[in-house]
Short mmCIF file of C-alpha atoms in Angstrom, two decimals:
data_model
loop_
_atom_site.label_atom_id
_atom_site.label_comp_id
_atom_site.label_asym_id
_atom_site.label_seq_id
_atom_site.Cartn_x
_atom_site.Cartn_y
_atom_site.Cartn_z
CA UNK I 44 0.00 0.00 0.00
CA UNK I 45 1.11 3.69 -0.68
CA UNK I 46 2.35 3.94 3.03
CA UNK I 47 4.25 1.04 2.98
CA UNK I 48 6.15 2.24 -0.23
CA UNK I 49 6.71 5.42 1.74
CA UNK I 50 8.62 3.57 3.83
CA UNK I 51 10.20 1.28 2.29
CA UNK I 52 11.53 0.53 -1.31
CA UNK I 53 10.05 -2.68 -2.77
CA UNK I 54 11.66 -4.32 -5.51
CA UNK I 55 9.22 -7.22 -7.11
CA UNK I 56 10.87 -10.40 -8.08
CA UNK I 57 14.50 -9.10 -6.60
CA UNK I 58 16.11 -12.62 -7.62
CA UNK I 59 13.73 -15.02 -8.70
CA UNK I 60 9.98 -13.80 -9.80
CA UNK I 61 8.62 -15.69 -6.58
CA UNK I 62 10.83 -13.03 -4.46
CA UNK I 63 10.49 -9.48 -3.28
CA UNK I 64 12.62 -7.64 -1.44
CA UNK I 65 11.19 -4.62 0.88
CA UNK I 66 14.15 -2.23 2.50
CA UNK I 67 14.01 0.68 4.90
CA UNK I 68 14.15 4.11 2.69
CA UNK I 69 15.56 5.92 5.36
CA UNK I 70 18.37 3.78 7.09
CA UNK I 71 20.53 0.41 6.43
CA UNK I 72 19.02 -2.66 7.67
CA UNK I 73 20.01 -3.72 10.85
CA UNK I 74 17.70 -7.12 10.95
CA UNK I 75 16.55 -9.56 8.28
CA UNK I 76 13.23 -10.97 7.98
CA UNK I 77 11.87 -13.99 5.62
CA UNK I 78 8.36 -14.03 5.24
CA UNK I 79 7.15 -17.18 3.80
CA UNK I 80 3.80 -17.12 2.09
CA UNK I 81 1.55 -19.48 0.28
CA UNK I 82 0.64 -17.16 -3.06
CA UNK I 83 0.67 -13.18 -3.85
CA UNK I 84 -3.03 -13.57 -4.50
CA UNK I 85 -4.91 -13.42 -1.16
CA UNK I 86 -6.12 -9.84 0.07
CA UNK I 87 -5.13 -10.89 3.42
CA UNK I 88 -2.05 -11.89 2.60
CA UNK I 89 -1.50 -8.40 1.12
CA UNK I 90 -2.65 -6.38 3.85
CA UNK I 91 -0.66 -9.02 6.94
CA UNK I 92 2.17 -8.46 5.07
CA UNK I 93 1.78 -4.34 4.77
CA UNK I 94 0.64 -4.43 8.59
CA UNK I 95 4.53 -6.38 8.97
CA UNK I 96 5.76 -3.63 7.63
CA UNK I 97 4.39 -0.88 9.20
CA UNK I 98 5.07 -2.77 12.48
CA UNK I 99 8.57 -2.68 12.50
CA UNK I 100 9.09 0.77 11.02
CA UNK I 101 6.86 2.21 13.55
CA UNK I 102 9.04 0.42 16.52
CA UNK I 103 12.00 2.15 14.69
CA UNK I 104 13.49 -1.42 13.81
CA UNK I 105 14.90 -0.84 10.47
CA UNK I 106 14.73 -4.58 8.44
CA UNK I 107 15.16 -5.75 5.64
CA UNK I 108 12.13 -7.93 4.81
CA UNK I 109 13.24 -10.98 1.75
CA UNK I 110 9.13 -12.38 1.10
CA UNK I 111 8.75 -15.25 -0.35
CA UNK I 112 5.65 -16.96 -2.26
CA UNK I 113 5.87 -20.30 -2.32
CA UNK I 114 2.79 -20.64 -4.73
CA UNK I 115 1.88 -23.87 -2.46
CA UNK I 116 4.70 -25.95 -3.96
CA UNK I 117 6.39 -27.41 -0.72
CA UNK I 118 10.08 -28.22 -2.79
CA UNK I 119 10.20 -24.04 -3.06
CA UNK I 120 9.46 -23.25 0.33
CA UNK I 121 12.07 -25.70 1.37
CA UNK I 122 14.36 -23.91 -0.73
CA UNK I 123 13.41 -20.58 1.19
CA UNK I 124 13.81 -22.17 4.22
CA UNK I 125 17.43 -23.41 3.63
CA UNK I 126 18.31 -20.18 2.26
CA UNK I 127 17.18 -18.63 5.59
CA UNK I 128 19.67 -20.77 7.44
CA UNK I 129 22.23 -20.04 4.95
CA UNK I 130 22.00 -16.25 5.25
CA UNK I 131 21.17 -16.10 8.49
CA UNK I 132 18.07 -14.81 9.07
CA UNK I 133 17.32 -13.20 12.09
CA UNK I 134 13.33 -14.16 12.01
CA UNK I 135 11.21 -15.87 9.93
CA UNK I 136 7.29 -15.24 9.78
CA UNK I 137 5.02 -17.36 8.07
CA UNK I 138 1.48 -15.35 6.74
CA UNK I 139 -1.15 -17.59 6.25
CA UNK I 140 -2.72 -20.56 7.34
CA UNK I 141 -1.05 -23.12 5.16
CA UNK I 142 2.51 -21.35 5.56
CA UNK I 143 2.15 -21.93 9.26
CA UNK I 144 1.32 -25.50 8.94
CA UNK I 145 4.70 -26.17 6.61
CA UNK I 146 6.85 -24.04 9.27
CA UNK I 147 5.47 -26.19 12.17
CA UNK I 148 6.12 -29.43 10.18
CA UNK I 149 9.47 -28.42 8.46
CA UNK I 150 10.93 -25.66 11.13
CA UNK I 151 10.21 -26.73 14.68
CA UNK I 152 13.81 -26.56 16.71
CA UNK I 153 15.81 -24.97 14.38
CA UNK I 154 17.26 -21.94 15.79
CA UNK I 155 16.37 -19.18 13.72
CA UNK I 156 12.84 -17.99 15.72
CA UNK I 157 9.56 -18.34 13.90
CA UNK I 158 6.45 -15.79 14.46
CA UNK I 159 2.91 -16.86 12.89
CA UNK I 160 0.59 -14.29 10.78
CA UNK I 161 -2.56 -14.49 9.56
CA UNK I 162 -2.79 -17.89 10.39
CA UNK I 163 -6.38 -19.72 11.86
CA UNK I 164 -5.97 -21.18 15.99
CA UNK I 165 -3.56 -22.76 16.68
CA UNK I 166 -5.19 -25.49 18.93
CA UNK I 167 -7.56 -26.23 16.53
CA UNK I 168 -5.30 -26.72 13.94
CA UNK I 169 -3.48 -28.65 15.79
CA UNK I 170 -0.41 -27.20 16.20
CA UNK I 171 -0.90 -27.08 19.97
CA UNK I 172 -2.38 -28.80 22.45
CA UNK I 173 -3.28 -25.64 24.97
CA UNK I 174 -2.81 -21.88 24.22
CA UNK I 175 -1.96 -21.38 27.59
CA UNK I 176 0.96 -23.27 27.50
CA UNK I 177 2.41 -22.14 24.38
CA UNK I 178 4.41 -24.13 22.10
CA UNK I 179 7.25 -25.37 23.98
CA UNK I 180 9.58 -24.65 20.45
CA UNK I 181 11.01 -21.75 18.16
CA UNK I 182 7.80 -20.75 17.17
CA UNK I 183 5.65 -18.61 18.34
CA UNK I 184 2.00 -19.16 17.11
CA UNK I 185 -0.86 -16.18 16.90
CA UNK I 186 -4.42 -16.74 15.73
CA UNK I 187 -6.99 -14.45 13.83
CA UNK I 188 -9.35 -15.84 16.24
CA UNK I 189 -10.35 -14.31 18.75
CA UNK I 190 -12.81 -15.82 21.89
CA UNK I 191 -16.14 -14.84 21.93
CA UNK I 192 -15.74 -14.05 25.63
CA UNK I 193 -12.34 -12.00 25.20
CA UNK I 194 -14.39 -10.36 22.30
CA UNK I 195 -17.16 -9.31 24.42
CA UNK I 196 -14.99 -7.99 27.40
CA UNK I 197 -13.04 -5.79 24.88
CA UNK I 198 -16.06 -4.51 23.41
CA UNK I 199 -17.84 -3.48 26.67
CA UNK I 200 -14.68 -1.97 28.20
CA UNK I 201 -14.38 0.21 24.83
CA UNK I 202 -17.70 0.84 24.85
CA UNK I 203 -19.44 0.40 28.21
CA UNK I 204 -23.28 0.81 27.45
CA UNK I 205 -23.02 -1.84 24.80
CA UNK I 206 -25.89 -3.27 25.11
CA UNK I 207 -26.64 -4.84 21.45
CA UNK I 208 -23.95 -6.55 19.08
CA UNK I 209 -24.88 -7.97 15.32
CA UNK I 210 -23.01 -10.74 13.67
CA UNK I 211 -22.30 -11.37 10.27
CA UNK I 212 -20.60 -14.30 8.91
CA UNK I 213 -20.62 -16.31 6.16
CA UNK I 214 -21.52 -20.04 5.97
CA UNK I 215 -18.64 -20.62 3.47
CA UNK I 216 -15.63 -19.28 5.37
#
């Protein structure tokens, strides 16, 4: 997005066309970032990966961000994942679902840290067995869930007459 770019210079396909490279505009790099992904097609992908971004330049940690789309062919993301630990990386972040998944099946105990984005629960997918507990490994799981209950209590301490909430959903997703 056009804040993003204003921080940072992207350059599409900076080796390979499944690569992109996004530096700081204003300062050298002092960490390095791989962001696996399953596809450059998903809006949410887009908009987890500009909220990345934005993160770190707004806590004045100036990265260098190498993204990756895997276009779901597991041989490739291997490949991104042994060029991590060639480099080294200092973090790796998977966005998405499915790129979580292939960390936690391919990544656990390296040591190179792992962060989740945009990914679905964690317990229910099954990548632990309590939230509470965490994962016990080099990767740190987060979930676009959130509980109903959590949900609620945010809502009334935001706003505190709240005495009506609608729902919509749909039955496909």
């Amino acid at each position: 997005d056009p804040a993003t770019r204003d921080d940072y210079a992207i350059t599409i396909g900076a080796e390979t066309p499944d690569r992109n490279l996004a530096m700081p505009n204003d300062r050298a790099p002092e960490k390095r970032v791989l962001l696996l992904i399953p596809s450059p097609s998903v809006e949410a992908y887009s908009l987890a990966v500009n909220t990345i971004l934005r993160g770190f330049n707004d806590a004045n940690l100036p990265t260098r961000f190498d993204i990756w789309y895997y276009n779901k062919d597991e041989a490739l993301a291997l490949e991104a994942l042994e060029w991590a630990y060639a480099q080294p990386v200092d973090l790796i972040m998977s966005v998405g679902s499915s790129a979580t998944s292939f960390l936690a099946q391919h990544h656990t105990g390296h040591t190179i840290p792992a962060v989740t984005s945009a990914s679905k629960d964690p317990v229910a997918s099954g990548h632990l067995t309590d939230a509470a507990r965490g994962s016990g490994t080099n990767i740190a799981y987060t979930s676009i869930n959130v509980e109903t209950d959590t949900l609620v209590a945010y809502l009334r301490r935001l706003v505190p007459g709240l005495t009506t909430i609608g729902l919509l959903y749909a039955t496909d997703n």
